[in-house]
mmCIF file of N, CA and C and ligand atoms in Angstrom:
data_model
loop_
_atom_site.group_PDB
_atom_site.id
_atom_site.type_symbol
_atom_site.label_atom_id
_atom_site.label_comp_id
_atom_site.label_asym_id
_atom_site.label_seq_id
_atom_site.Cartn_x
_atom_site.Cartn_y
_atom_site.Cartn_z
ATOM 1 N N GLY A 12 20.307 95.567 45.038
ATOM 2 C CA GLY A 12 20.863 95.120 43.238
ATOM 3 C C GLY A 12 19.394 95.667 42.696
ATOM 4 N N SER A 13 19.508 96.241 41.366
ATOM 5 C CA SER A 13 17.400 96.104 40.659
ATOM 6 C C SER A 13 17.664 94.845 39.665
ATOM 7 N N ALA A 14 16.550 94.979 39.368
ATOM 8 C CA ALA A 14 15.906 93.776 38.894
ATOM 9 C C ALA A 14 16.256 93.600 37.285
ATOM 10 N N PRO A 15 16.071 92.231 36.801
ATOM 11 C CA PRO A 15 16.873 91.969 35.353
ATOM 12 C C PRO A 15 15.584 92.228 35.134
ATOM 13 N N PRO A 16 15.452 92.053 33.788
ATOM 14 C CA PRO A 16 13.772 92.303 33.251
ATOM 15 C C PRO A 16 13.377 90.264 33.190
ATOM 16 N N GLY A 17 11.990 91.209 33.791
ATOM 17 C CA GLY A 17 11.443 89.639 33.753
ATOM 18 C C GLY A 17 10.338 88.977 32.734
ATOM 19 N N ASP A 18 10.000 88.107 33.050
ATOM 20 C CA ASP A 18 8.811 87.589 31.787
ATOM 21 C C ASP A 18 7.583 87.125 32.340
ATOM 22 N N PRO A 19 6.827 87.522 32.064
ATOM 23 C CA PRO A 19 5.467 87.887 32.735
ATOM 24 C C PRO A 19 4.784 85.487 32.460
ATOM 25 N N VAL A 20 5.279 85.169 31.442
ATOM 26 C CA VAL A 20 4.903 84.401 31.605
ATOM 27 C C VAL A 20 5.054 82.944 32.769
ATOM 28 N N GLU A 21 6.784 83.287 32.320
ATOM 29 C CA GLU A 21 7.568 82.211 33.831
ATOM 30 C C GLU A 21 6.840 83.245 34.843
ATOM 31 N N GLY A 22 5.992 83.785 34.951
ATOM 32 C CA GLY A 22 5.729 85.156 36.439
ATOM 33 C C GLY A 22 4.168 84.344 36.811
ATOM 34 N N LYS A 23 4.214 83.682 36.295
ATOM 35 C CA LYS A 23 2.542 83.380 36.253
ATOM 36 C C LYS A 23 2.033 82.048 36.185
ATOM 37 N N HIS A 24 3.428 81.222 35.907
ATOM 38 C CA HIS A 24 3.270 80.040 36.138
ATOM 39 C C HIS A 24 4.010 79.662 37.849
ATOM 40 N N LEU A 25 5.389 81.178 37.974
ATOM 41 C CA LEU A 25 5.641 80.840 39.775
ATOM 42 C C LEU A 25 4.608 81.138 40.381
ATOM 43 N N PHE A 26 3.957 82.125 40.146
ATOM 44 C CA PHE A 26 2.545 83.114 41.424
ATOM 45 C C PHE A 26 2.037 81.438 41.121
ATOM 46 N N HIS A 27 1.572 81.553 40.160
ATOM 47 C CA HIS A 27 0.300 80.026 40.556
ATOM 48 C C HIS A 27 1.059 78.543 41.329
ATOM 49 N N THR A 28 2.184 78.506 41.772
ATOM 50 C CA THR A 28 3.285 77.753 41.954
ATOM 51 C C THR A 28 3.386 77.863 43.455
ATOM 52 N N ILE A 29 3.557 78.844 43.426
ATOM 53 C CA ILE A 29 4.255 79.872 45.091
ATOM 54 C C ILE A 29 2.985 80.653 45.967
ATOM 55 N N CYS A 30 2.740 82.080 45.621
ATOM 56 C CA CYS A 30 2.344 82.648 45.598
ATOM 57 C C CYS A 30 0.810 82.323 45.627
ATOM 58 N N ILE A 31 0.009 81.173 45.420
ATOM 59 C CA ILE A 31 -0.889 81.283 45.147
ATOM 60 C C ILE A 31 -1.733 80.114 46.113
ATOM 61 N N THR A 32 -0.547 79.680 47.032
ATOM 62 C CA THR A 32 -1.266 79.191 48.056
ATOM 63 C C THR A 32 -1.776 79.826 49.478
ATOM 64 N N CYS A 33 -1.760 81.144 49.087
ATOM 65 C CA CYS A 33 -1.904 82.381 50.159
ATOM 66 C C CYS A 33 -2.912 84.177 48.784
ATOM 67 N N HIS A 34 -2.520 83.975 47.715
ATOM 68 C CA HIS A 34 -2.653 84.997 47.249
ATOM 69 C C HIS A 34 -3.845 84.646 45.932
ATOM 70 N N THR A 35 -4.723 84.442 45.475
ATOM 71 C CA THR A 35 -5.086 84.472 44.188
ATOM 72 C C THR A 35 -5.277 86.573 42.969
ATOM 73 N N ASP A 36 -5.020 85.606 42.284
ATOM 74 C CA ASP A 36 -4.815 87.084 40.855
ATOM 75 C C ASP A 36 -6.124 87.656 40.550
ATOM 76 N N ILE A 37 -6.654 87.268 40.914
ATOM 77 C CA ILE A 37 -8.566 87.836 40.912
ATOM 78 C C ILE A 37 -8.907 88.763 41.683
ATOM 79 N N LYS A 38 -9.604 89.773 41.332
ATOM 80 C CA LYS A 38 -10.001 91.368 42.239
ATOM 81 C C LYS A 38 -10.778 90.662 43.398
ATOM 82 N N GLY A 39 -10.933 91.490 43.676
ATOM 83 C CA GLY A 39 -11.509 91.469 45.303
ATOM 84 C C GLY A 39 -11.297 89.597 46.044
ATOM 85 N N ALA A 40 -10.619 88.897 45.545
ATOM 86 C CA ALA A 40 -10.375 87.340 46.062
ATOM 87 C C ALA A 40 -9.612 87.651 47.252
ATOM 88 N N ASN A 41 -9.939 87.640 48.107
ATOM 89 C CA ASN A 41 -8.483 87.160 49.304
ATOM 90 C C ASN A 41 -9.079 85.914 50.067
ATOM 91 N N LYS A 42 -7.825 85.455 50.443
ATOM 92 C CA LYS A 42 -7.880 84.300 50.740
ATOM 93 C C LYS A 42 -6.824 84.566 52.227
ATOM 94 N N VAL A 43 -5.840 82.895 52.658
ATOM 95 C CA VAL A 43 -4.303 83.669 53.941
ATOM 96 C C VAL A 43 -4.592 85.262 53.498
ATOM 97 N N GLY A 44 -3.869 85.413 52.481
ATOM 98 C CA GLY A 44 -2.997 86.661 52.008
ATOM 99 C C GLY A 44 -4.659 87.602 51.346
ATOM 100 N N PRO A 45 -3.802 88.873 51.102
ATOM 101 C CA PRO A 45 -4.659 89.759 50.170
ATOM 102 C C PRO A 45 -4.902 89.375 48.587
ATOM 103 N N SER A 46 -6.100 89.640 47.818
ATOM 104 C CA SER A 46 -5.193 89.903 46.396
ATOM 105 C C SER A 46 -4.738 90.718 45.911
ATOM 106 N N LEU A 47 -3.862 89.826 45.138
ATOM 107 C CA LEU A 47 -2.936 90.429 44.676
ATOM 108 C C LEU A 47 -2.562 90.810 42.947
ATOM 109 N N TYR A 48 -4.490 91.339 42.708
ATOM 110 C CA TYR A 48 -5.104 92.037 41.053
ATOM 111 C C TYR A 48 -4.736 93.540 41.366
ATOM 112 N N GLY A 49 -3.842 94.129 41.158
ATOM 113 C CA GLY A 49 -3.588 95.279 40.687
ATOM 114 C C GLY A 49 -2.606 95.674 42.052
ATOM 115 N N VAL A 50 -2.113 95.044 42.015
ATOM 116 C CA VAL A 50 -1.090 95.800 43.569
ATOM 117 C C VAL A 50 0.167 96.247 43.427
ATOM 118 N N VAL A 51 0.449 96.379 41.904
ATOM 119 C CA VAL A 51 1.790 97.418 42.003
ATOM 120 C C VAL A 51 1.136 98.661 41.449
ATOM 121 N N GLY A 52 1.734 99.356 41.959
ATOM 122 C CA GLY A 52 1.849 100.682 42.171
ATOM 123 C C GLY A 52 0.410 100.930 43.570
ATOM 124 N N ARG A 53 -0.042 99.891 43.892
ATOM 125 C CA ARG A 53 -1.318 100.537 45.446
ATOM 126 C C ARG A 53 -0.445 99.995 46.354
ATOM 127 N N HIS A 54 -1.143 101.250 47.586
ATOM 128 C CA HIS A 54 -0.269 101.130 48.489
ATOM 129 C C HIS A 54 -0.621 100.159 49.334
ATOM 130 N N SER A 55 0.063 99.969 50.414
ATOM 131 C CA SER A 55 0.026 98.580 51.461
ATOM 132 C C SER A 55 -1.367 98.953 52.340
ATOM 133 N N GLY A 56 -1.915 97.667 52.559
ATOM 134 C CA GLY A 56 -2.738 97.192 53.713
ATOM 135 C C GLY A 56 -4.687 98.189 53.065
ATOM 136 N N ILE A 57 -4.519 98.061 51.493
ATOM 137 C CA ILE A 57 -5.783 99.000 51.854
ATOM 138 C C ILE A 57 -6.300 97.582 50.877
ATOM 139 N N GLU A 58 -6.670 96.839 50.463
ATOM 140 C CA GLU A 58 -7.443 96.122 50.229
ATOM 141 C C GLU A 58 -8.549 95.972 50.977
ATOM 142 N N PRO A 59 -9.383 96.160 50.032
ATOM 143 C CA PRO A 59 -11.256 96.108 50.430
ATOM 144 C C PRO A 59 -11.523 94.624 51.115
ATOM 145 N N GLY A 60 -11.485 94.668 53.241
ATOM 146 C CA GLY A 60 -12.044 92.983 52.997
ATOM 147 C C GLY A 60 -11.309 92.392 53.288
ATOM 148 N N TYR A 61 -10.345 92.541 53.709
ATOM 149 C CA TYR A 61 -8.283 92.192 54.025
ATOM 150 C C TYR A 61 -8.343 92.572 55.251
ATOM 151 N N ASN A 62 -8.146 91.931 56.308
ATOM 152 C CA ASN A 62 -7.698 92.240 57.469
ATOM 153 C C ASN A 62 -5.876 91.772 58.188
ATOM 154 N N TYR A 63 -5.432 93.185 57.440
ATOM 155 C CA TYR A 63 -3.656 93.329 57.926
ATOM 156 C C TYR A 63 -3.550 93.259 59.190
ATOM 157 N N SER A 64 -2.077 93.319 58.687
ATOM 158 C CA SER A 64 -1.267 93.333 60.223
ATOM 159 C C SER A 64 -1.707 94.449 60.017
ATOM 160 N N GLU A 65 -0.678 95.390 61.758
ATOM 161 C CA GLU A 65 -0.959 96.309 61.861
ATOM 162 C C GLU A 65 0.745 97.317 61.495
ATOM 163 N N ALA A 66 1.660 95.928 61.383
ATOM 164 C CA ALA A 66 2.960 96.343 60.474
ATOM 165 C C ALA A 66 2.610 96.417 59.555
ATOM 166 N N ASN A 67 1.792 95.810 58.493
ATOM 167 C CA ASN A 67 1.695 96.130 56.996
ATOM 168 C C ASN A 67 1.120 97.508 56.943
ATOM 169 N N ILE A 68 0.060 97.424 57.463
ATOM 170 C CA ILE A 68 -0.723 99.082 56.687
ATOM 171 C C ILE A 68 0.088 99.909 57.250
ATOM 172 N N LYS A 69 1.321 100.604 58.829
ATOM 173 C CA LYS A 69 1.795 101.248 59.135
ATOM 174 C C LYS A 69 3.121 101.591 58.647
ATOM 175 N N SER A 70 3.448 100.282 57.335
ATOM 176 C CA SER A 70 4.318 100.506 56.868
ATOM 177 C C SER A 70 4.786 101.926 55.654
ATOM 178 N N GLY A 71 3.467 102.639 55.364
ATOM 179 C CA GLY A 71 3.526 103.313 54.997
ATOM 180 C C GLY A 71 4.191 103.186 52.722
ATOM 181 N N ILE A 72 4.437 102.297 52.805
ATOM 182 C CA ILE A 72 4.394 101.389 51.603
ATOM 183 C C ILE A 72 3.915 101.120 50.476
ATOM 184 N N VAL A 73 4.371 102.344 49.039
ATOM 185 C CA VAL A 73 3.674 101.913 47.717
ATOM 186 C C VAL A 73 4.784 101.036 46.861
ATOM 187 N N TRP A 74 3.527 99.519 46.800
ATOM 188 C CA TRP A 74 3.790 98.566 46.142
ATOM 189 C C TRP A 74 4.458 98.911 44.449
ATOM 190 N N THR A 75 5.736 99.668 44.315
ATOM 191 C CA THR A 75 6.606 99.702 42.978
ATOM 192 C C THR A 75 7.352 98.243 42.528
ATOM 193 N N PRO A 76 7.160 98.411 41.805
ATOM 194 C CA PRO A 76 8.236 97.318 41.160
ATOM 195 C C PRO A 76 9.307 97.363 41.946
ATOM 196 N N ASP A 77 10.190 98.380 42.227
ATOM 197 C CA ASP A 77 11.664 98.145 42.927
ATOM 198 C C ASP A 77 11.497 97.570 44.670
ATOM 199 N N VAL A 78 10.235 98.023 45.120
ATOM 200 C CA VAL A 78 9.449 97.450 46.325
ATOM 201 C C VAL A 78 9.448 96.216 46.807
ATOM 202 N N LEU A 79 8.474 96.200 45.370
ATOM 203 C CA LEU A 79 8.510 93.900 45.347
ATOM 204 C C LEU A 79 10.013 94.044 45.598
ATOM 205 N N PHE A 80 10.721 94.134 44.779
ATOM 206 C CA PHE A 80 11.874 92.986 44.579
ATOM 207 C C PHE A 80 12.259 92.499 45.639
ATOM 208 N N LYS A 81 12.673 93.928 46.339
ATOM 209 C CA LYS A 81 12.626 93.992 47.261
ATOM 210 C C LYS A 81 11.909 93.511 48.771
ATOM 211 N N TYR A 82 10.946 93.416 48.868
ATOM 212 C CA TYR A 82 10.203 92.887 49.868
ATOM 213 C C TYR A 82 9.561 90.999 49.725
ATOM 214 N N ILE A 83 9.272 90.889 47.732
ATOM 215 C CA ILE A 83 9.779 89.505 47.749
ATOM 216 C C ILE A 83 11.057 88.405 47.829
ATOM 217 N N GLU A 84 11.804 88.802 47.742
ATOM 218 C CA GLU A 84 13.329 88.408 48.733
ATOM 219 C C GLU A 84 13.218 88.177 50.306
ATOM 220 N N HIS A 85 12.364 89.066 50.736
ATOM 221 C CA HIS A 85 12.747 89.015 52.348
ATOM 222 C C HIS A 85 11.720 89.759 52.896
ATOM 223 N N PRO A 86 10.421 89.290 53.004
ATOM 224 C CA PRO A 86 9.021 90.002 53.355
ATOM 225 C C PRO A 86 9.314 90.772 54.751
ATOM 226 N N GLN A 87 9.849 89.900 55.569
ATOM 227 C CA GLN A 87 10.314 90.716 57.320
ATOM 228 C C GLN A 87 10.763 90.707 57.272
ATOM 229 N N LYS A 88 11.996 91.540 56.411
ATOM 230 C CA LYS A 88 12.959 92.603 56.411
ATOM 231 C C LYS A 88 12.596 94.434 55.763
ATOM 232 N N ILE A 89 11.843 93.904 54.956
ATOM 233 C CA ILE A 89 10.984 95.407 54.236
ATOM 234 C C ILE A 89 9.769 95.788 54.896
ATOM 235 N N VAL A 90 9.438 95.181 55.441
ATOM 236 C CA VAL A 90 7.580 94.621 56.237
ATOM 237 C C VAL A 90 7.939 94.287 58.012
ATOM 238 N N PRO A 91 9.288 94.435 59.461
ATOM 239 C CA PRO A 91 9.141 94.139 59.885
ATOM 240 C C PRO A 91 7.851 93.326 60.918
ATOM 241 N N GLY A 92 7.491 92.206 61.378
ATOM 242 C CA GLY A 92 6.057 91.950 61.990
ATOM 243 C C GLY A 92 4.981 91.817 60.919
ATOM 244 N N THR A 93 5.268 92.275 59.317
ATOM 245 C CA THR A 93 4.010 91.053 58.807
ATOM 246 C C THR A 93 4.367 89.831 58.903
ATOM 247 N N LYS A 94 2.585 89.709 58.410
ATOM 248 C CA LYS A 94 2.011 88.430 58.603
ATOM 249 C C LYS A 94 2.096 87.700 57.945
ATOM 250 N N MET A 95 2.251 88.131 56.299
ATOM 251 C CA MET A 95 3.205 87.126 55.751
ATOM 252 C C MET A 95 3.805 86.317 55.817
ATOM 253 N N GLY A 96 3.306 85.170 56.242
ATOM 254 C CA GLY A 96 4.570 83.823 56.056
ATOM 255 C C GLY A 96 4.907 83.169 55.574
ATOM 256 N N TYR A 97 5.792 83.712 54.534
ATOM 257 C CA TYR A 97 6.791 82.847 53.301
ATOM 258 C C TYR A 97 7.646 83.704 53.595
ATOM 259 N N PRO A 98 9.593 83.615 53.436
ATOM 260 C CA PRO A 98 10.440 83.728 53.733
ATOM 261 C C PRO A 98 11.243 84.112 52.743
ATOM 262 N N GLY A 99 11.117 83.943 51.526
ATOM 263 C CA GLY A 99 11.146 84.618 50.128
ATOM 264 C C GLY A 99 11.615 83.552 49.345
ATOM 265 N N GLN A 100 11.458 84.811 48.563
ATOM 266 C CA GLN A 100 12.568 83.794 47.133
ATOM 267 C C GLN A 100 14.201 85.021 46.718
ATOM 268 N N PRO A 101 14.913 83.650 47.298
ATOM 269 C CA PRO A 101 16.130 84.838 46.893
ATOM 270 C C PRO A 101 16.791 84.310 44.994
ATOM 271 N N ASP A 102 16.006 84.161 44.443
ATOM 272 C CA ASP A 102 16.446 84.016 43.456
ATOM 273 C C ASP A 102 15.563 85.490 42.609
ATOM 274 N N PRO A 103 16.974 86.153 42.134
ATOM 275 C CA PRO A 103 16.416 87.725 41.221
ATOM 276 C C PRO A 103 15.556 87.504 40.220
ATOM 277 N N GLN A 104 15.989 86.381 39.783
ATOM 278 C CA GLN A 104 15.383 86.584 38.288
ATOM 279 C C GLN A 104 13.668 85.760 38.169
ATOM 280 N N LYS A 105 13.935 85.217 39.110
ATOM 281 C CA LYS A 105 12.127 84.640 39.673
ATOM 282 C C LYS A 105 11.345 85.637 40.207
ATOM 283 N N ARG A 106 11.865 86.719 40.784
ATOM 284 C CA ARG A 106 11.503 87.949 41.737
ATOM 285 C C ARG A 106 10.919 88.576 40.301
ATOM 286 N N ALA A 107 11.611 88.497 39.199
ATOM 287 C CA ALA A 107 11.456 90.705 38.838
ATOM 288 C C ALA A 107 10.379 89.127 37.695
ATOM 289 N N ASP A 108 10.466 87.970 37.425
ATOM 290 C CA ASP A 108 9.451 87.449 36.347
ATOM 291 C C ASP A 108 8.243 87.917 37.454
ATOM 292 N N ILE A 109 8.071 86.799 38.364
ATOM 293 C CA ILE A 109 6.788 87.431 39.058
ATOM 294 C C ILE A 109 6.401 88.543 39.455
ATOM 295 N N ILE A 110 7.379 89.597 39.175
ATOM 296 C CA ILE A 110 6.879 91.058 39.759
ATOM 297 C C ILE A 110 6.049 91.515 37.424
ATOM 298 N N ALA A 111 6.527 90.802 37.255
ATOM 299 C CA ALA A 111 6.198 90.991 35.500
ATOM 300 C C ALA A 111 4.819 90.564 34.937
ATOM 301 N N TYR A 112 4.743 89.360 36.053
ATOM 302 C CA TYR A 112 3.589 89.231 36.160
ATOM 303 C C TYR A 112 2.292 89.823 36.596
ATOM 304 N N LEU A 113 2.771 90.285 37.979
ATOM 305 C CA LEU A 113 2.005 90.910 39.528
ATOM 306 C C LEU A 113 1.069 92.508 37.803
ATOM 307 N N GLU A 114 2.949 93.044 37.088
ATOM 308 C CA GLU A 114 2.122 93.618 36.612
ATOM 309 C C GLU A 114 1.134 93.622 35.599
ATOM 310 N N THR A 115 0.736 92.794 34.824
ATOM 311 C CA THR A 115 -0.387 92.873 34.075
ATOM 312 C C THR A 115 -1.615 92.527 34.307
ATOM 313 N N LEU A 116 -1.627 92.886 35.909
ATOM 314 C CA LEU A 116 -3.068 92.195 36.663
ATOM 315 C C LEU A 116 -3.421 93.165 36.676
ATOM 316 N N LYS A 117 -4.545 94.177 36.174
ATOM 317 C CA LYS A 117 -5.060 95.629 35.724
ATOM 318 C C LYS A 117 -5.884 95.750 34.758
HETATM 319 C C1 LIG B 6 2.211 81.485 53.065
HETATM 320 C C2 LIG B 6 1.539 82.468 53.005
HETATM 321 C C3 LIG B 6 1.993 83.740 51.907
HETATM 322 C C4 LIG B 6 2.246 82.689 50.626
HETATM 323 C C5 LIG B 6 2.444 81.964 50.236
HETATM 324 C C6 LIG B 6 2.286 85.153 50.624
HETATM 325 N N1 LIG B 6 2.078 85.793 50.801
HETATM 326 FE FE1 LIG B 6 1.955 87.504 50.382
HETATM 327 N N2 LIG B 6 0.686 87.577 51.779
HETATM 328 C C7 LIG B 6 0.922 86.698 52.955
HETATM 329 C C8 LIG B 6 -0.403 87.351 54.297
HETATM 330 C C9 LIG B 6 -0.752 87.444 55.467
HETATM 331 C C10 LIG B 6 -0.378 89.206 54.114
HETATM 332 C C11 LIG B 6 -0.651 89.854 54.353
HETATM 333 C C12 LIG B 6 1.045 90.579 55.262
HETATM 334 C C13 LIG B 6 0.271 91.687 56.189
HETATM 335 O O1 LIG B 6 -1.315 92.199 56.261
HETATM 336 O O2 LIG B 6 0.933 91.713 57.292
HETATM 337 C C14 LIG B 6 0.719 89.327 52.306
HETATM 338 C C15 LIG B 6 0.600 90.405 51.877
HETATM 339 C C16 LIG B 6 1.109 90.470 50.544
HETATM 340 C C17 LIG B 6 1.402 91.633 50.185
HETATM 341 C C18 LIG B 6 0.926 93.412 50.454
HETATM 342 C C19 LIG B 6 -0.105 93.297 49.850
HETATM 343 C C20 LIG B 6 -1.073 94.320 50.665
HETATM 344 O O3 LIG B 6 -2.197 94.895 49.983
HETATM 345 O O4 LIG B 6 -0.207 95.131 51.188
HETATM 346 C C21 LIG B 6 2.522 91.728 48.602
HETATM 347 C C22 LIG B 6 2.727 92.289 47.913
HETATM 348 C C23 LIG B 6 3.025 90.620 48.576
HETATM 349 N N3 LIG B 6 1.992 89.789 49.436
HETATM 350 C C24 LIG B 6 3.183 89.446 47.910
HETATM 351 C C25 LIG B 6 3.407 87.810 47.405
HETATM 352 C C26 LIG B 6 4.247 87.405 46.680
HETATM 353 C C27 LIG B 6 4.178 88.377 45.313
HETATM 354 C C28 LIG B 6 4.287 85.783 46.723
HETATM 355 C C29 LIG B 6 4.706 84.769 46.000
HETATM 356 C C30 LIG B 6 6.092 84.828 45.595
HETATM 357 C C31 LIG B 6 3.289 86.217 48.207
HETATM 358 N N4 LIG B 6 3.187 87.407 48.392
HETATM 359 C C32 LIG B 6 3.461 84.917 49.307
HETATM 360 C C33 LIG B 6 0.741 85.406 52.713
HETATM 361 C C34 LIG B 6 1.386 84.335 51.833
#
């Protein structure tokens, strides 16, 4: 299905609860995962200084809101072999909120 409208304020809270274990929302600050600053509209696998899996680099994905909506639900299904060690967020509203927050990071 397609994404419901997202709430960036709620999404910021969710990001800082869930994604922050492995990602930052700060430009250039990579952790276990790449910085997600500016990720919306970015091609997969191009954050400088981050050592991506081959699966991510070769996926050919551009992280549009629609693709992110599916990826955050089930990363391993959208990018088989990704080293993103997160099982996925089943709640569509929470995914939409996180994406609404990611869209503010530019
Ligand atoms: C347990 C650690 C972990 C958690 C939690 C996690 N990620 Fe990741 N994420 C990663 C890793 C590691 C990668 C690199 C994947 C690869 O190279 O295969 C990644 C990659 C990504 C990418 C691709 C970025 C790019 O530049 O190609 C996106 C988008 C992403 N994560 C979003 C999220 C969001 C949103 C959340 C929170 C809902 C989240 N991740 C939670 C570890 C995590």
